[in-house]
Amino acid sequence: MENASKALIIAGAILLSILIIAIGMYIYNSSTNSIYGAATQISQQDIAAFNNQLDMYIDRQVGTNVRALITVMASICKENAEEETKLPDLYLEPKSGASVVEVLPTVADGSMQIEFNKAKSQVEARHYYNVVFNTCPTTGLIDCVVIEYEKGNIAGADLGSLPEGNDH
């Protein structure tokens, strides 16, 4: 009889151990899902923060605001020199019928800052420009900024005619 009671106690202890391990695995899996969800949300917040730096310049802007936009783009490229997906391209039409100025950053070095400054110097301070953004479908980041002297000159109805940007 004593052996049977000891066997039942041992069997109960084994079942209790299995139950504790199962509860531990459940807690681990649910916390892993929560951590993954939080990481995804932070990523979405990073995308929104990046895009918000440029969003206020969309549509019709006076030349001084366009110059400020180009300055912001130059600083973004300088800050994110190591992350190619965060280096937006610039297409600027400085005057009606003039050739388009392209600044296509691949590395934000000193020469890229000079290119942004050259583009900025070609913007007429009192003229109104049309600013259009192209957002990368995979990352959600703005990867192309088009500044038109008159609406529809470069981008037209869509940005399909422009290169993909940084190939994000």
PDB file of N, CA and C in Angstrom, residues 37-127:
ATOM      1  N   GLY A  37       4.897  42.809 -31.324  1.00  0.00           N
ATOM      2  CA  GLY A  37       3.907  43.839 -31.661  1.00  0.00           C
ATOM      3  C   GLY A  37       4.397  45.230 -31.304  1.00  0.00           C
ATOM      4  N   ALA A  38       5.050  45.359 -30.155  1.00  0.00           N
ATOM      5  CA  ALA A  38       5.582  46.655 -29.749  1.00  0.00           C
ATOM      6  C   ALA A  38       6.704  47.098 -30.681  1.00  0.00           C
ATOM      7  N   ALA A  39       7.549  46.163 -31.106  1.00  0.00           N
ATOM      8  CA  ALA A  39       8.630  46.498 -32.033  1.00  0.00           C
ATOM      9  C   ALA A  39       8.076  46.956 -33.374  1.00  0.00           C
ATOM     10  N   THR A  40       7.017  46.325 -33.847  1.00  0.00           N
ATOM     11  CA  THR A  40       6.385  46.732 -35.098  1.00  0.00           C
ATOM     12  C   THR A  40       5.778  48.116 -34.959  1.00  0.00           C
ATOM     13  N   GLN A  41       5.167  48.383 -33.833  1.00  0.00           N
ATOM     14  CA  GLN A  41       4.562  49.692 -33.602  1.00  0.00           C
ATOM     15  C   GLN A  41       5.635  50.774 -33.542  1.00  0.00           C
ATOM     16  N   ILE A  42       6.760  50.488 -32.930  1.00  0.00           N
ATOM     17  CA  ILE A  42       7.852  51.451 -32.882  1.00  0.00           C
ATOM     18  C   ILE A  42       8.346  51.720 -34.293  1.00  0.00           C
ATOM     19  N   SER A  43       8.416  50.694 -35.109  1.00  0.00           N
ATOM     20  CA  SER A  43       8.841  50.866 -36.480  1.00  0.00           C
ATOM     21  C   SER A  43       7.880  51.790 -37.226  1.00  0.00           C
ATOM     22  N   GLN A  44       6.581  51.596 -37.030  1.00  0.00           N
ATOM     23  CA  GLN A  44       5.590  52.477 -37.654  1.00  0.00           C
ATOM     24  C   GLN A  44       5.733  53.905 -37.147  1.00  0.00           C
ATOM     25  N   GLN A  45       6.071  54.060 -35.875  1.00  0.00           N
ATOM     26  CA  GLN A  45       6.282  55.389 -35.312  1.00  0.00           C
ATOM     27  C   GLN A  45       7.519  56.032 -35.929  1.00  0.00           C
ATOM     28  N   ASP A  46       8.574  55.249 -36.180  1.00  0.00           N
ATOM     29  CA  ASP A  46       9.770  55.775 -36.829  1.00  0.00           C
ATOM     30  C   ASP A  46       9.467  56.246 -38.244  1.00  0.00           C
ATOM     31  N   ILE A  47       8.674  55.475 -38.973  1.00  0.00           N
ATOM     32  CA  ILE A  47       8.295  55.852 -40.338  1.00  0.00           C
ATOM     33  C   ILE A  47       7.501  57.151 -40.315  1.00  0.00           C
ATOM     34  N   ALA A  48       6.541  57.238 -39.403  1.00  0.00           N
ATOM     35  CA  ALA A  48       5.723  58.451 -39.301  1.00  0.00           C
ATOM     36  C   ALA A  48       6.584  59.657 -38.923  1.00  0.00           C
ATOM     37  N   ALA A  49       7.522  59.473 -38.013  1.00  0.00           N
ATOM     38  CA  ALA A  49       8.397  60.579 -37.608  1.00  0.00           C
ATOM     39  C   ALA A  49       9.271  61.036 -38.771  1.00  0.00           C
ATOM     40  N   PHE A  50       9.787  60.077 -39.538  1.00  0.00           N
ATOM     41  CA  PHE A  50      10.611  60.430 -40.699  1.00  0.00           C
ATOM     42  C   PHE A  50       9.790  61.213 -41.720  1.00  0.00           C
ATOM     43  N   ASN A  51       8.609  60.695 -42.050  1.00  0.00           N
ATOM     44  CA  ASN A  51       7.769  61.343 -43.058  1.00  0.00           C
ATOM     45  C   ASN A  51       7.225  62.692 -42.592  1.00  0.00           C
ATOM     46  N   ASN A  52       6.990  62.855 -41.282  1.00  0.00           N
ATOM     47  CA  ASN A  52       6.466  64.114 -40.762  1.00  0.00           C
ATOM     48  C   ASN A  52       7.443  65.269 -40.948  1.00  0.00           C
ATOM     49  N   GLN A  53       8.728  64.967 -41.047  1.00  0.00           N
ATOM     50  CA  GLN A  53       9.706  66.024 -41.284  1.00  0.00           C
ATOM     51  C   GLN A  53       9.470  66.716 -42.621  1.00  0.00           C
ATOM     52  N   LEU A  54       8.895  65.984 -43.577  1.00  0.00           N
ATOM     53  CA  LEU A  54       8.698  66.501 -44.928  1.00  0.00           C
ATOM     54  C   LEU A  54       7.242  66.820 -45.249  1.00  0.00           C
ATOM     55  N   ASP A  55       6.301  66.186 -44.545  1.00  0.00           N
ATOM     56  CA  ASP A  55       4.885  66.294 -44.882  1.00  0.00           C
ATOM     57  C   ASP A  55       4.351  67.720 -44.923  1.00  0.00           C
ATOM     58  N   MET A  56       4.885  68.602 -44.111  1.00  0.00           N
ATOM     59  CA  MET A  56       4.332  69.954 -44.070  1.00  0.00           C
ATOM     60  C   MET A  56       4.667  70.763 -45.321  1.00  0.00           C
ATOM     61  N   TYR A  57       5.519  70.223 -46.183  1.00  0.00           N
ATOM     62  CA  TYR A  57       5.909  70.933 -47.402  1.00  0.00           C
ATOM     63  C   TYR A  57       5.161  70.447 -48.642  1.00  0.00           C
ATOM     64  N   ILE A  58       4.175  69.604 -48.486  1.00  0.00           N
ATOM     65  CA  ILE A  58       3.481  69.046 -49.652  1.00  0.00           C
ATOM     66  C   ILE A  58       2.559  70.097 -50.281  1.00  0.00           C
ATOM     67  N   ASP A  59       2.293  69.947 -51.565  1.00  0.00           N
ATOM     68  CA  ASP A  59       1.411  70.799 -52.368  1.00  0.00           C
ATOM     69  C   ASP A  59       2.062  72.145 -52.695  1.00  0.00           C
ATOM     70  N   ARG A  60       1.274  73.184 -52.784  1.00  0.00           N
ATOM     71  CA  ARG A  60       1.748  74.497 -53.251  1.00  0.00           C
ATOM     72  C   ARG A  60       2.532  75.202 -52.147  1.00  0.00           C
ATOM     73  N   GLN A  61       3.788  75.565 -52.469  1.00  0.00           N
ATOM     74  CA  GLN A  61       4.662  76.200 -51.488  1.00  0.00           C
ATOM     75  C   GLN A  61       5.383  77.380 -52.134  1.00  0.00           C
ATOM     76  N   VAL A  62       5.576  78.429 -51.348  1.00  0.00           N
ATOM     77  CA  VAL A  62       6.358  79.563 -51.810  1.00  0.00           C
ATOM     78  C   VAL A  62       7.836  79.165 -51.823  1.00  0.00           C
ATOM     79  N   GLY A  63       8.632  79.835 -52.646  1.00  0.00           N
ATOM     80  CA  GLY A  63      10.035  79.478 -52.826  1.00  0.00           C
ATOM     81  C   GLY A  63      10.845  79.411 -51.543  1.00  0.00           C
ATOM     82  N   THR A  64      10.570  80.301 -50.586  1.00  0.00           N
ATOM     83  CA  THR A  64      11.321  80.253 -49.328  1.00  0.00           C
ATOM     84  C   THR A  64      11.046  78.957 -48.572  1.00  0.00           C
ATOM     85  N   ASN A  65       9.805  78.464 -48.643  1.00  0.00           N
ATOM     86  CA  ASN A  65       9.496  77.172 -48.009  1.00  0.00           C
ATOM     87  C   ASN A  65      10.159  76.021 -48.756  1.00  0.00           C
ATOM     88  N   VAL A  66      10.259  76.146 -50.074  1.00  0.00           N
ATOM     89  CA  VAL A  66      10.932  75.107 -50.864  1.00  0.00           C
ATOM     90  C   VAL A  66      12.412  75.064 -50.493  1.00  0.00           C
ATOM     91  N   ARG A  67      13.007  76.225 -50.298  1.00  0.00           N
ATOM     92  CA  ARG A  67      14.410  76.261 -49.851  1.00  0.00           C
ATOM     93  C   ARG A  67      14.552  75.583 -48.490  1.00  0.00           C
ATOM     94  N   ALA A  68      13.609  75.854 -47.603  1.00  0.00           N
ATOM     95  CA  ALA A  68      13.643  75.211 -46.283  1.00  0.00           C
ATOM     96  C   ALA A  68      13.499  73.694 -46.425  1.00  0.00           C
ATOM     97  N   LEU A  69      12.636  73.237 -47.346  1.00  0.00           N
ATOM     98  CA  LEU A  69      12.468  71.810 -47.601  1.00  0.00           C
ATOM     99  C   LEU A  69      13.781  71.183 -48.055  1.00  0.00           C
ATOM    100  N   ILE A  70      14.485  71.851 -48.958  1.00  0.00           N
ATOM    101  CA  ILE A  70      15.762  71.314 -49.449  1.00  0.00           C
ATOM    102  C   ILE A  70      16.778  71.266 -48.316  1.00  0.00           C
ATOM    103  N   THR A  71      16.763  72.264 -47.431  1.00  0.00           N
ATOM    104  CA  THR A  71      17.654  72.254 -46.264  1.00  0.00           C
ATOM    105  C   THR A  71      17.330  71.078 -45.351  1.00  0.00           C
ATOM    106  N   VAL A  72      16.040  70.821 -45.138  1.00  0.00           N
ATOM    107  CA  VAL A  72      15.623  69.681 -44.310  1.00  0.00           C
ATOM    108  C   VAL A  72      16.080  68.377 -44.954  1.00  0.00           C
ATOM    109  N   MET A  73      15.913  68.272 -46.274  1.00  0.00           N
ATOM    110  CA  MET A  73      16.348  67.053 -46.969  1.00  0.00           C
ATOM    111  C   MET A  73      17.854  66.849 -46.822  1.00  0.00           C
ATOM    112  N   ALA A  74      18.624  67.940 -46.917  1.00  0.00           N
ATOM    113  CA  ALA A  74      20.078  67.829 -46.759  1.00  0.00           C
ATOM    114  C   ALA A  74      20.429  67.341 -45.359  1.00  0.00           C
ATOM    115  N   SER A  75      19.735  67.859 -44.357  1.00  0.00           N
ATOM    116  CA  SER A  75      20.036  67.417 -42.986  1.00  0.00           C
ATOM    117  C   SER A  75      19.589  65.972 -42.758  1.00  0.00           C
ATOM    118  N   ILE A  76      18.469  65.570 -43.361  1.00  0.00           N
ATOM    119  CA  ILE A  76      18.028  64.174 -43.259  1.00  0.00           C
ATOM    120  C   ILE A  76      19.089  63.249 -43.857  1.00  0.00           C
ATOM    121  N   CYS A  77      19.605  63.625 -45.025  1.00  0.00           N
ATOM    122  CA  CYS A  77      20.625  62.794 -45.667  1.00  0.00           C
ATOM    123  C   CYS A  77      21.901  62.739 -44.843  1.00  0.00           C
ATOM    124  N   LYS A  78      22.233  63.845 -44.210  1.00  0.00           N
ATOM    125  CA  LYS A  78      23.438  63.871 -43.376  1.00  0.00           C
ATOM    126  C   LYS A  78      23.258  62.990 -42.134  1.00  0.00           C
ATOM    127  N   GLU A  79      22.073  63.047 -41.515  1.00  0.00           N
ATOM    128  CA  GLU A  79      21.802  62.250 -40.311  1.00  0.00           C
ATOM    129  C   GLU A  79      21.726  60.753 -40.608  1.00  0.00           C
ATOM    130  N   ASN A  80      21.222  60.413 -41.786  1.00  0.00           N
ATOM    131  CA  ASN A  80      20.968  59.007 -42.118  1.00  0.00           C
ATOM    132  C   ASN A  80      21.925  58.492 -43.181  1.00  0.00           C
ATOM    133  N   ALA A  81      23.157  58.925 -43.122  1.00  0.00           N
ATOM    134  CA  ALA A  81      24.132  58.565 -44.152  1.00  0.00           C
ATOM    135  C   ALA A  81      24.328  57.057 -44.283  1.00  0.00           C
ATOM    136  N   GLU A  82      24.138  56.321 -43.216  1.00  0.00           N
ATOM    137  CA  GLU A  82      24.366  54.882 -43.228  1.00  0.00           C
ATOM    138  C   GLU A  82      23.141  54.084 -43.675  1.00  0.00           C
ATOM    139  N   GLU A  83      21.975  54.715 -43.725  1.00  0.00           N
ATOM    140  CA  GLU A  83      20.743  54.014 -44.083  1.00  0.00           C
ATOM    141  C   GLU A  83      20.262  54.508 -45.445  1.00  0.00           C
ATOM    142  N   GLU A  84      20.546  53.759 -46.486  1.00  0.00           N
ATOM    143  CA  GLU A  84      20.226  54.192 -47.847  1.00  0.00           C
ATOM    144  C   GLU A  84      18.731  54.389 -48.062  1.00  0.00           C
ATOM    145  N   THR A  85      17.897  53.662 -47.319  1.00  0.00           N
ATOM    146  CA  THR A  85      16.454  53.811 -47.492  1.00  0.00           C
ATOM    147  C   THR A  85      15.951  55.147 -46.970  1.00  0.00           C
ATOM    148  N   LYS A  86      16.757  55.836 -46.183  1.00  0.00           N
ATOM    149  CA  LYS A  86      16.359  57.135 -45.637  1.00  0.00           C
ATOM    150  C   LYS A  86      17.070  58.295 -46.332  1.00  0.00           C
ATOM    151  N   LEU A  87      17.442  58.092 -47.592  1.00  0.00           N
ATOM    152  CA  LEU A  87      18.071  59.150 -48.379  1.00  0.00           C
ATOM    153  C   LEU A  87      17.147  59.482 -49.553  1.00  0.00           C
ATOM    154  N   PRO A  88      16.203  60.428 -49.359  1.00  0.00           N
ATOM    155  CA  PRO A  88      15.255  60.725 -50.432  1.00  0.00           C
ATOM    156  C   PRO A  88      15.913  61.452 -51.609  1.00  0.00           C
ATOM    157  N   ASP A  89      15.455  61.112 -52.815  1.00  0.00           N
ATOM    158  CA  ASP A  89      15.935  61.764 -54.027  1.00  0.00           C
ATOM    159  C   ASP A  89      15.189  63.079 -54.217  1.00  0.00           C
ATOM    160  N   LEU A  90      15.837  64.017 -54.903  1.00  0.00           N
ATOM    161  CA  LEU A  90      15.238  65.323 -55.182  1.00  0.00           C
ATOM    162  C   LEU A  90      15.229  65.561 -56.680  1.00  0.00           C
ATOM    163  N   TYR A  91      14.057  65.933 -57.203  1.00  0.00           N
ATOM    164  CA  TYR A  91      13.900  66.354 -58.589  1.00  0.00           C
ATOM    165  C   TYR A  91      13.324  67.759 -58.551  1.00  0.00           C
ATOM    166  N   LEU A  92      14.074  68.732 -59.066  1.00  0.00           N
ATOM    167  CA  LEU A  92      13.679  70.140 -58.991  1.00  0.00           C
ATOM    168  C   LEU A  92      13.627  70.737 -60.384  1.00  0.00           C
ATOM    169  N   GLU A  93      12.506  71.361 -60.702  1.00  0.00           N
ATOM    170  CA  GLU A  93      12.385  72.143 -61.918  1.00  0.00           C
ATOM    171  C   GLU A  93      12.495  73.608 -61.488  1.00  0.00           C
ATOM    172  N   PRO A  94      13.679  74.240 -61.643  1.00  0.00           N
ATOM    173  CA  PRO A  94      13.876  75.585 -61.115  1.00  0.00           C
ATOM    174  C   PRO A  94      13.074  76.659 -61.843  1.00  0.00           C
ATOM    175  N   LYS A  95      12.888  76.509 -63.150  1.00  0.00           N
ATOM    176  CA  LYS A  95      12.122  77.464 -63.944  1.00  0.00           C
ATOM    177  C   LYS A  95      11.311  76.687 -64.965  1.00  0.00           C
ATOM    178  N   SER A  96      10.274  77.313 -65.494  1.00  0.00           N
ATOM    179  CA  SER A  96       9.433  76.648 -66.480  1.00  0.00           C
ATOM    180  C   SER A  96      10.250  76.318 -67.720  1.00  0.00           C
ATOM    181  N   GLY A  97      10.238  75.064 -68.106  1.00  0.00           N
ATOM    182  CA  GLY A  97      10.967  74.616 -69.285  1.00  0.00           C
ATOM    183  C   GLY A  97      12.447  74.360 -69.053  1.00  0.00           C
ATOM    184  N   ALA A  98      12.959  74.681 -67.868  1.00  0.00           N
ATOM    185  CA  ALA A  98      14.381  74.451 -67.570  1.00  0.00           C
ATOM    186  C   ALA A  98      14.611  72.962 -67.325  1.00  0.00           C
ATOM    187  N   SER A  99      15.861  72.556 -67.478  1.00  0.00           N
ATOM    188  CA  SER A  99      16.169  71.146 -67.230  1.00  0.00           C
ATOM    189  C   SER A  99      16.027  70.839 -65.740  1.00  0.00           C
ATOM    190  N   VAL A 100      15.621  69.626 -65.481  1.00  0.00           N
ATOM    191  CA  VAL A 100      15.364  69.196 -64.112  1.00  0.00           C
ATOM    192  C   VAL A 100      16.682  68.939 -63.397  1.00  0.00           C
ATOM    193  N   VAL A 101      16.801  69.499 -62.196  1.00  0.00           N
ATOM    194  CA  VAL A 101      17.973  69.268 -61.352  1.00  0.00           C
ATOM    195  C   VAL A 101      17.695  68.015 -60.525  1.00  0.00           C
ATOM    196  N   GLU A 102      18.594  67.046 -60.615  1.00  0.00           N
ATOM    197  CA  GLU A 102      18.433  65.799 -59.867  1.00  0.00           C
ATOM    198  C   GLU A 102      19.520  65.695 -58.811  1.00  0.00           C
ATOM    199  N   VAL A 103      19.110  65.473 -57.587  1.00  0.00           N
ATOM    200  CA  VAL A 103      20.048  65.167 -56.509  1.00  0.00           C
ATOM    201  C   VAL A 103      19.653  63.788 -56.020  1.00  0.00           C
ATOM    202  N   LEU A 104      20.509  62.808 -56.337  1.00  0.00           N
ATOM    203  CA  LEU A 104      20.219  61.410 -56.022  1.00  0.00           C
ATOM    204  C   LEU A 104      21.242  60.904 -55.016  1.00  0.00           C
ATOM    205  N   PRO A 105      21.001  61.137 -53.735  1.00  0.00           N
ATOM    206  CA  PRO A 105      21.995  60.744 -52.738  1.00  0.00           C
ATOM    207  C   PRO A 105      22.106  59.236 -52.581  1.00  0.00           C
ATOM    208  N   THR A 106      23.332  58.766 -52.618  1.00  0.00           N
ATOM    209  CA  THR A 106      23.607  57.372 -52.267  1.00  0.00           C
ATOM    210  C   THR A 106      24.431  57.328 -50.997  1.00  0.00           C
ATOM    211  N   VAL A 107      25.240  58.342 -50.807  1.00  0.00           N
ATOM    212  CA  VAL A 107      26.008  58.522 -49.575  1.00  0.00           C
ATOM    213  C   VAL A 107      25.947  60.004 -49.255  1.00  0.00           C
ATOM    214  N   ALA A 108      25.616  60.334 -48.034  1.00  0.00           N
ATOM    215  CA  ALA A 108      25.496  61.740 -47.654  1.00  0.00           C
ATOM    216  C   ALA A 108      26.869  62.272 -47.245  1.00  0.00           C
ATOM    217  N   ASP A 109      27.680  62.586 -48.216  1.00  0.00           N
ATOM    218  CA  ASP A 109      28.989  63.155 -47.925  1.00  0.00           C
ATOM    219  C   ASP A 109      28.967  64.653 -48.230  1.00  0.00           C
ATOM    220  N   GLY A 110      30.088  65.299 -48.166  1.00  0.00           N
ATOM    221  CA  GLY A 110      30.176  66.734 -48.400  1.00  0.00           C
ATOM    222  C   GLY A 110      29.726  67.138 -49.786  1.00  0.00           C
ATOM    223  N   SER A 111      30.030  66.335 -50.798  1.00  0.00           N
ATOM    224  CA  SER A 111      29.624  66.682 -52.157  1.00  0.00           C
ATOM    225  C   SER A 111      28.099  66.658 -52.300  1.00  0.00           C
ATOM    226  N   MET A 112      27.427  65.788 -51.571  1.00  0.00           N
ATOM    227  CA  MET A 112      25.970  65.734 -51.638  1.00  0.00           C
ATOM    228  C   MET A 112      25.378  67.001 -51.036  1.00  0.00           C
ATOM    229  N   GLN A 113      25.983  67.502 -49.971  1.00  0.00           N
ATOM    230  CA  GLN A 113      25.504  68.740 -49.368  1.00  0.00           C
ATOM    231  C   GLN A 113      25.679  69.903 -50.348  1.00  0.00           C
ATOM    232  N   ILE A 114      26.765  69.895 -51.112  1.00  0.00           N
ATOM    233  CA  ILE A 114      26.999  70.930 -52.121  1.00  0.00           C
ATOM    234  C   ILE A 114      25.915  70.857 -53.193  1.00  0.00           C
ATOM    235  N   GLU A 115      25.537  69.637 -53.613  1.00  0.00           N
ATOM    236  CA  GLU A 115      24.482  69.471 -54.616  1.00  0.00           C
ATOM    237  C   GLU A 115      23.144  70.013 -54.107  1.00  0.00           C
ATOM    238  N   PHE A 116      22.826  69.757 -52.850  1.00  0.00           N
ATOM    239  CA  PHE A 116      21.597  70.306 -52.281  1.00  0.00           C
ATOM    240  C   PHE A 116      21.647  71.829 -52.248  1.00  0.00           C
ATOM    241  N   ASN A 117      22.794  72.386 -51.888  1.00  0.00           N
ATOM    242  CA  ASN A 117      22.936  73.846 -51.853  1.00  0.00           C
ATOM    243  C   ASN A 117      22.798  74.450 -53.246  1.00  0.00           C
ATOM    244  N   LYS A 118      23.346  73.788 -54.267  1.00  0.00           N
ATOM    245  CA  LYS A 118      23.204  74.268 -55.642  1.00  0.00           C
ATOM    246  C   LYS A 118      21.729  74.274 -56.047  1.00  0.00           C
ATOM    247  N   ALA A 119      21.029  73.202 -55.715  1.00  0.00           N
ATOM    248  CA  ALA A 119      19.602  73.123 -56.039  1.00  0.00           C
ATOM    249  C   ALA A 119      18.837  74.227 -55.316  1.00  0.00           C
ATOM    250  N   LYS A 120      19.161  74.438 -54.058  1.00  0.00           N
ATOM    251  CA  LYS A 120      18.472  75.459 -53.260  1.00  0.00           C
ATOM    252  C   LYS A 120      18.691  76.849 -53.842  1.00  0.00           C
ATOM    253  N   SER A 121      19.890  77.110 -54.367  1.00  0.00           N
ATOM    254  CA  SER A 121      20.180  78.435 -54.916  1.00  0.00           C
ATOM    255  C   SER A 121      19.400  78.722 -56.203  1.00  0.00           C
ATOM    256  N   GLN A 122      18.882  77.701 -56.855  1.00  0.00           N
ATOM    257  CA  GLN A 122      18.136  77.893 -58.097  1.00  0.00           C
ATOM    258  C   GLN A 122      16.645  78.149 -57.866  1.00  0.00           C
ATOM    259  N   VAL A 123      16.201  78.082 -56.628  1.00  0.00           N
ATOM    260  CA  VAL A 123      14.790  78.286 -56.310  1.00  0.00           C
ATOM    261  C   VAL A 123      14.516  79.777 -56.173  1.00  0.00           C
ATOM    262  N   GLU A 124      13.505  80.264 -56.889  1.00  0.00           N
ATOM    263  CA  GLU A 124      13.092  81.662 -56.792  1.00  0.00           C
ATOM    264  C   GLU A 124      12.294  81.847 -55.503  1.00  0.00           C
ATOM    265  N   ALA A 125      12.702  82.798 -54.679  1.00  0.00           N
ATOM    266  CA  ALA A 125      12.114  82.961 -53.348  1.00  0.00           C
ATOM    267  C   ALA A 125      10.627  83.307 -53.386  1.00  0.00           C
ATOM    268  N   ARG A 126      10.183  84.103 -54.356  1.00  0.00           N
ATOM    269  CA  ARG A 126       8.792  84.574 -54.350  1.00  0.00           C
ATOM    270  C   ARG A 126       7.859  83.770 -55.242  1.00  0.00           C
ATOM    271  N   HIS A 127       8.380  82.823 -55.965  1.00  0.00           N
ATOM    272  CA  HIS A 127       7.538  82.023 -56.853  1.00  0.00           C
ATOM    273  C   HIS A 127       6.919  80.865 -56.077  1.00  0.00           C
TER     274      HIS A 127
END
